[in-house]
Structures are given as C-alpha cells and as structure tokens.
Amino acid sequence: GQQVMQIPQYQHVQEGEDFTTYCNSSTTLSNIQWYKQRPGGHPVFLIQLVKSGEVKKQKRLTFQFGEAKKNSSLHITATQTTDVGTYFCAGRGSTLGRLYFGRGTQLTVWP
Amino acid sequence: GAGVSQSPSNKVTEKGKDVELRCDPISGHTALYWYRQSLGQGLEFLIYFQGNSAPDKSGLPSDRFSAERTGGSVSTLTIQRTQQEDSAVYLCASSPPSAINADTQYFGPGTRLTVL
C-alpha cells in the first residue's frame, strides 16, 4: 500500500542554524502538503505543491517537490525559536482517496 | 469564519465505557477525516468521509471503533468498551470541495480522551 516516509524523526538545532526535513513516497503523488503542529496545538496547513520540480518559498521556509513527484523537502533557513514544532508532510496518490501523512519531524530550537 | 469544532475538548472515562466524540466541520466542506494522535507521536488515520461516497474505514483499529456522518456535515466517532490504549487526542479535519484546495485539511482542536 501507499506509504509516506519522513525523516528525521527528531532534529535539535541551535537558533540560527538551518533545518531540513524530507519526505519520500513509495508511489507517485498527485500533490504534497506540509503542516506545522506547535506543541499542544493541532496541525496547521502551510503549503501545497502540485507540479513536478515545484519550489515555493514562504519567508525563511523553502518547499520542494521532486521531479518524479515521489519526494519533497522543507528547508528552514536561520531557525528561530518560533519555528519549534512538528512538521508533517501529507501526500495523495494518483487515485481518489485519502491523504497519507508522514510521521512528522519534531524540531527543537535552542536559543 | 468558524473553523472546525470538536466536543468535548477533554473526556475522562472508565475502562469498558462507551464514548462519543463529535466533530463539526467547516460549513460546505465535503471531506472529513478522523485521526488519532498519541503523545509525541504522528497522526494515525482512522476514517475518511467524502461527500456521499462510502467512507474509507481502513484505519479503524478494531470493531470497537465506528463513525458516522449525518447529512454530510456533523460526524460522530464512537468507541465502545474503551481500553486504556485508546487514550489519545482524537483530531478531526475537513477539506473544501474546490479542485485546487480539495486536499487542504483544516484541523479542529481535538478531543483529549483519557481512559482510566
């Protein structure tokens, strides 16, 4: 069955360092989304990527969708303490059906 | 506008009791998901409703779990004969019908279930 793998599971960085989380799917995805969940909160939608090779930026966050539409990454430049939380990717396969979430990467930022 | 709401926000129950968790999606959203999240863990898919189609129940962990969605809007997740391992936060999410944003999930605040 379809799976979305996400690594690393945990990442601890010093404030100002960069951070990257990666998602890989066993099958081609029609789109991929990224969500952020702050400690004690619920997941909040960040962005959706649809096109092969697509790159989108939101301030210090850069999102990429692979050429084969099987992998994606989220990169944060110069992390801040406000970036703390768990980042999830979620992808949909080529057929109608549900989204598949990765396990998430829990980011800790030391001041 | 109003977001996804869930009730109750917290539920403490005794092992063996039945519980009902409610989700009110955003008005007009056609898709509705239930997830379970244990402390510090990822999102465990439970069930997915899309319009009038038969729900995808493939994530329900046992026959003690069931869910329904009445009138294409409000959904209720029922757990019968609760066990301690059912303790978790139960999250509901809904998605709009538009072709562009149909996958964007809007999450509710969750119901924290504690089974003693």
Short mmCIF file of C-alpha atoms in Angstrom, two decimals:
data_model
loop_
_atom_site.label_atom_id
_atom_site.label_comp_id
_atom_site.label_asym_id
_atom_site.label_seq_id
_atom_site.Cartn_x
_atom_site.Cartn_y
_atom_site.Cartn_z
CA GLY A 1 0.00 0.00 0.00
CA GLN A 2 0.92 3.62 -0.27
CA GLN A 3 3.30 5.00 2.33
CA VAL A 4 4.87 8.34 3.02
CA MET A 5 8.13 8.15 4.91
CA GLN A 6 9.53 11.21 6.67
CA ILE A 7 12.97 11.77 8.16
CA PRO A 8 14.44 12.65 10.53
CA GLN A 9 12.00 11.94 13.35
CA TYR A 10 13.71 14.46 15.62
CA GLN A 11 16.02 17.41 14.97
CA HIS A 12 17.65 19.66 17.56
CA VAL A 13 19.33 22.83 16.29
CA GLN A 14 20.85 25.99 17.69
CA GLU A 15 18.95 29.13 16.85
CA GLY A 16 20.28 30.48 13.56
CA GLU A 17 21.12 27.06 12.11
CA ASP A 18 19.30 25.65 9.13
CA PHE A 19 16.86 22.72 9.24
CA THR A 20 15.60 20.31 6.61
CA THR A 21 13.01 17.53 6.72
CA TYR A 22 12.46 15.04 3.91
CA CYS A 23 9.51 13.03 2.68
CA ASN A 24 9.56 10.06 0.36
CA SER A 25 6.63 8.19 -1.13
CA SER A 26 6.53 4.64 -2.40
CA THR A 27 4.31 5.79 -5.27
CA THR A 28 3.89 8.90 -7.40
CA LEU A 29 1.93 11.63 -5.67
CA SER A 30 -0.60 13.96 -7.28
CA ASN A 31 0.29 16.59 -4.70
CA ILE A 32 2.04 17.02 -1.38
CA GLN A 33 1.22 19.27 1.54
CA TRP A 34 3.09 20.46 4.58
CA TYR A 35 1.64 21.12 8.02
CA LYS A 36 3.07 22.51 11.25
CA GLN A 37 1.91 21.49 14.69
CA ARG A 38 3.04 23.63 17.60
CA PRO A 39 3.42 21.91 20.99
CA GLY A 40 -0.05 21.43 22.46
CA GLY A 41 -1.73 22.56 19.25
CA HIS A 42 -3.24 21.00 16.17
CA PRO A 43 -1.73 20.72 12.68
CA VAL A 44 -1.99 23.86 10.58
CA PHE A 45 -1.71 23.86 6.80
CA LEU A 46 1.42 25.55 5.44
CA ILE A 47 1.52 24.90 1.70
CA GLN A 48 0.61 22.57 -1.15
CA LEU A 49 2.87 21.57 -4.05
CA VAL A 50 1.39 20.12 -7.22
CA LYS A 51 3.82 20.39 -10.11
CA SER A 52 6.88 18.28 -10.78
CA GLY A 53 10.01 20.11 -9.61
CA GLU A 54 7.97 22.86 -7.98
CA VAL A 55 9.67 25.16 -5.48
CA LYS A 56 7.78 27.53 -3.22
CA LYS A 57 9.02 29.92 -0.58
CA GLN A 58 7.41 31.41 2.48
CA LYS A 59 9.87 33.82 4.10
CA ARG A 60 12.57 31.56 5.58
CA LEU A 61 10.80 28.34 4.52
CA THR A 62 11.53 26.67 1.16
CA PHE A 63 9.42 23.77 -0.07
CA GLN A 64 10.41 21.49 -2.94
CA PHE A 65 8.57 18.76 -4.85
CA GLY A 66 10.76 16.27 -6.66
CA GLU A 67 10.84 15.82 -10.42
CA ALA A 68 9.35 12.35 -10.11
CA LYS A 69 6.73 13.61 -7.64
CA LYS A 70 7.79 10.99 -5.12
CA ASN A 71 9.74 13.14 -2.70
CA SER A 72 9.59 16.54 -1.08
CA SER A 73 11.55 18.64 1.35
CA LEU A 74 11.03 21.54 3.68
CA HIS A 75 14.05 23.71 4.46
CA ILE A 76 14.12 26.43 7.09
CA THR A 77 16.92 28.96 6.89
CA ALA A 78 18.26 30.51 10.10
CA THR A 79 15.84 28.86 12.51
CA GLN A 80 14.16 30.86 15.24
CA THR A 81 12.57 29.69 18.48
CA THR A 82 9.18 30.34 16.89
CA ASP A 83 9.90 27.52 14.42
CA VAL A 84 9.62 24.93 17.20
CA GLY A 85 7.04 22.24 16.48
CA THR A 86 6.40 19.14 14.46
CA TYR A 87 6.37 19.37 10.68
CA PHE A 88 4.27 16.86 8.76
CA CYS A 89 4.12 16.12 5.07
CA ALA A 90 1.00 14.60 3.53
CA GLY A 91 0.55 13.22 0.06
CA ARG A 92 -2.23 11.97 -2.13
CA GLY A 93 -1.74 9.20 -4.66
CA SER A 94 -2.91 9.36 -8.20
CA THR A 95 -6.30 7.86 -7.42
CA LEU A 96 -9.06 9.49 -5.46
CA GLY A 97 -8.70 8.72 -1.84
CA ARG A 98 -7.31 9.86 1.39
CA LEU A 99 -4.14 11.76 2.21
CA TYR A 100 -1.21 9.84 3.68
CA PHE A 101 0.71 11.63 6.41
CA GLY A 102 4.37 11.17 7.22
CA ARG A 103 5.31 10.51 10.85
CA GLY A 104 6.50 14.09 11.25
CA THR A 105 9.79 15.71 12.23
CA GLN A 106 9.88 17.24 15.69
CA LEU A 107 12.05 20.37 15.63
CA THR A 108 13.61 21.79 18.78
CA VAL A 109 15.43 25.11 18.60
CA TRP A 110 17.84 26.11 21.38
CA PRO A 111 18.17 29.84 21.98
CA GLY B 1 -15.43 32.39 9.77
CA ALA B 2 -15.84 29.48 12.15
CA GLY B 3 -13.30 26.71 11.98
CA VAL B 4 -13.65 23.02 12.71
CA SER B 5 -15.00 22.46 16.20
CA GLN B 6 -14.82 19.34 18.32
CA SER B 7 -16.51 18.37 21.53
CA PRO B 8 -15.82 17.63 24.24
CA SER B 9 -12.34 19.11 24.47
CA ASN B 10 -11.48 16.64 27.22
CA LYS B 11 -13.05 13.35 28.14
CA VAL B 12 -12.12 11.12 31.04
CA THR B 13 -13.82 7.76 31.15
CA GLU B 14 -13.50 4.43 32.85
CA LYS B 15 -12.30 1.34 31.07
CA GLY B 16 -15.20 -0.51 29.48
CA LYS B 17 -17.42 2.54 28.99
CA ASP B 18 -18.55 3.82 25.60
CA VAL B 19 -17.66 7.33 24.43
CA GLU B 20 -18.87 9.58 21.62
CA LEU B 21 -16.73 12.31 20.13
CA ARG B 22 -18.24 14.99 17.94
CA CYS B 23 -16.86 16.96 15.02
CA ASP B 24 -18.48 19.97 13.36
CA PRO B 25 -16.65 20.63 10.10
CA ILE B 26 -16.43 23.95 8.32
CA SER B 27 -19.70 24.66 6.54
CA GLY B 28 -19.64 23.46 2.94
CA HIS B 29 -16.63 21.18 3.36
CA THR B 30 -17.29 17.84 1.72
CA ALA B 31 -14.41 15.76 3.09
CA LEU B 32 -13.98 14.85 6.74
CA TYR B 33 -11.19 12.89 8.39
CA TRP B 34 -10.67 11.44 11.86
CA TYR B 35 -7.14 10.91 13.19
CA ARG B 36 -5.71 9.70 16.46
CA GLN B 37 -2.52 11.12 17.94
CA SER B 38 -0.81 9.62 20.94
CA LEU B 39 1.57 11.78 22.98
CA GLY B 40 4.57 12.79 20.91
CA GLN B 41 3.51 10.60 18.00
CA GLY B 42 2.33 11.18 14.46
CA LEU B 43 -1.17 11.21 13.04
CA GLU B 44 -2.86 7.82 12.86
CA PHE B 45 -5.56 7.81 10.18
CA LEU B 46 -8.89 6.37 11.33
CA ILE B 47 -11.63 7.11 8.79
CA TYR B 48 -12.36 9.36 5.79
CA PHE B 49 -15.71 10.62 4.53
CA GLN B 50 -16.01 12.21 1.09
CA GLY B 51 -19.41 13.54 0.09
CA ASN B 52 -21.94 10.77 -0.39
CA SER B 53 -19.34 8.11 -1.14
CA ALA B 54 -18.85 5.10 1.10
CA PRO B 55 -16.37 6.05 3.84
CA ASP B 56 -12.81 4.72 3.87
CA LYS B 57 -12.76 2.84 7.18
CA SER B 58 -9.40 1.17 6.60
CA GLY B 59 -7.75 2.92 9.56
CA LEU B 60 -10.17 1.92 12.28
CA PRO B 61 -8.10 -0.18 14.71
CA SER B 62 -10.87 -2.54 15.81
CA ASP B 63 -14.60 -3.14 15.57
CA ARG B 64 -14.99 -1.17 18.80
CA PHE B 65 -14.50 1.96 16.71
CA SER B 66 -17.18 3.34 14.41
CA ALA B 67 -18.04 6.69 12.89
CA GLU B 68 -20.91 8.24 11.06
CA ARG B 69 -21.53 11.48 9.30
CA THR B 70 -25.09 12.72 9.26
CA GLY B 71 -26.38 14.89 6.45
CA GLY B 72 -22.89 15.33 5.06
CA SER B 73 -21.96 17.58 7.96
CA VAL B 74 -21.54 16.66 11.62
CA SER B 75 -19.61 13.49 12.39
CA THR B 76 -19.55 11.32 15.50
CA LEU B 77 -16.75 8.90 16.37
CA THR B 78 -17.89 6.21 18.79
CA ILE B 79 -15.56 4.00 20.80
CA GLN B 80 -17.24 1.09 22.55
CA ARG B 81 -15.86 -0.69 25.60
CA THR B 82 -12.93 1.71 25.86
CA GLN B 83 -9.48 0.40 26.73
CA GLN B 84 -6.53 2.23 28.26
CA GLU B 85 -4.67 2.08 24.94
CA ASP B 86 -7.46 4.20 23.42
CA SER B 87 -6.17 7.17 25.40
CA ALA B 88 -5.02 9.80 22.89
CA VAL B 89 -6.01 13.04 21.23
CA TYR B 90 -8.64 12.50 18.54
CA LEU B 91 -8.40 15.05 15.76
CA CYS B 92 -10.98 15.84 13.12
CA ALA B 93 -10.20 17.65 9.87
CA SER B 94 -12.33 18.84 6.97
CA SER B 95 -11.48 19.84 3.40
CA PRO B 96 -13.25 22.10 0.90
CA PRO B 97 -14.75 20.79 -2.35
CA SER B 98 -12.80 23.01 -4.75
CA ALA B 99 -10.49 21.28 -7.17
CA ILE B 100 -7.49 23.38 -6.17
CA ASN B 101 -7.84 23.23 -2.42
CA ALA B 102 -9.63 19.93 -2.04
CA ASP B 103 -6.74 18.42 -0.13
CA THR B 104 -6.13 21.27 2.28
CA GLN B 105 -7.10 19.96 5.70
CA TYR B 106 -8.41 22.24 8.39
CA PHE B 107 -7.99 20.62 11.77
CA GLY B 108 -10.12 21.02 14.84
CA PRO B 109 -8.57 21.47 18.30
CA GLY B 110 -9.04 17.80 19.13
CA THR B 111 -10.60 15.82 21.94
CA ARG B 112 -8.22 14.50 24.57
CA LEU B 113 -9.51 11.11 25.70
CA THR B 114 -8.22 9.56 28.89
CA VAL B 115 -9.31 6.03 29.78
CA LEU B 116 -8.69 5.15 33.40
#
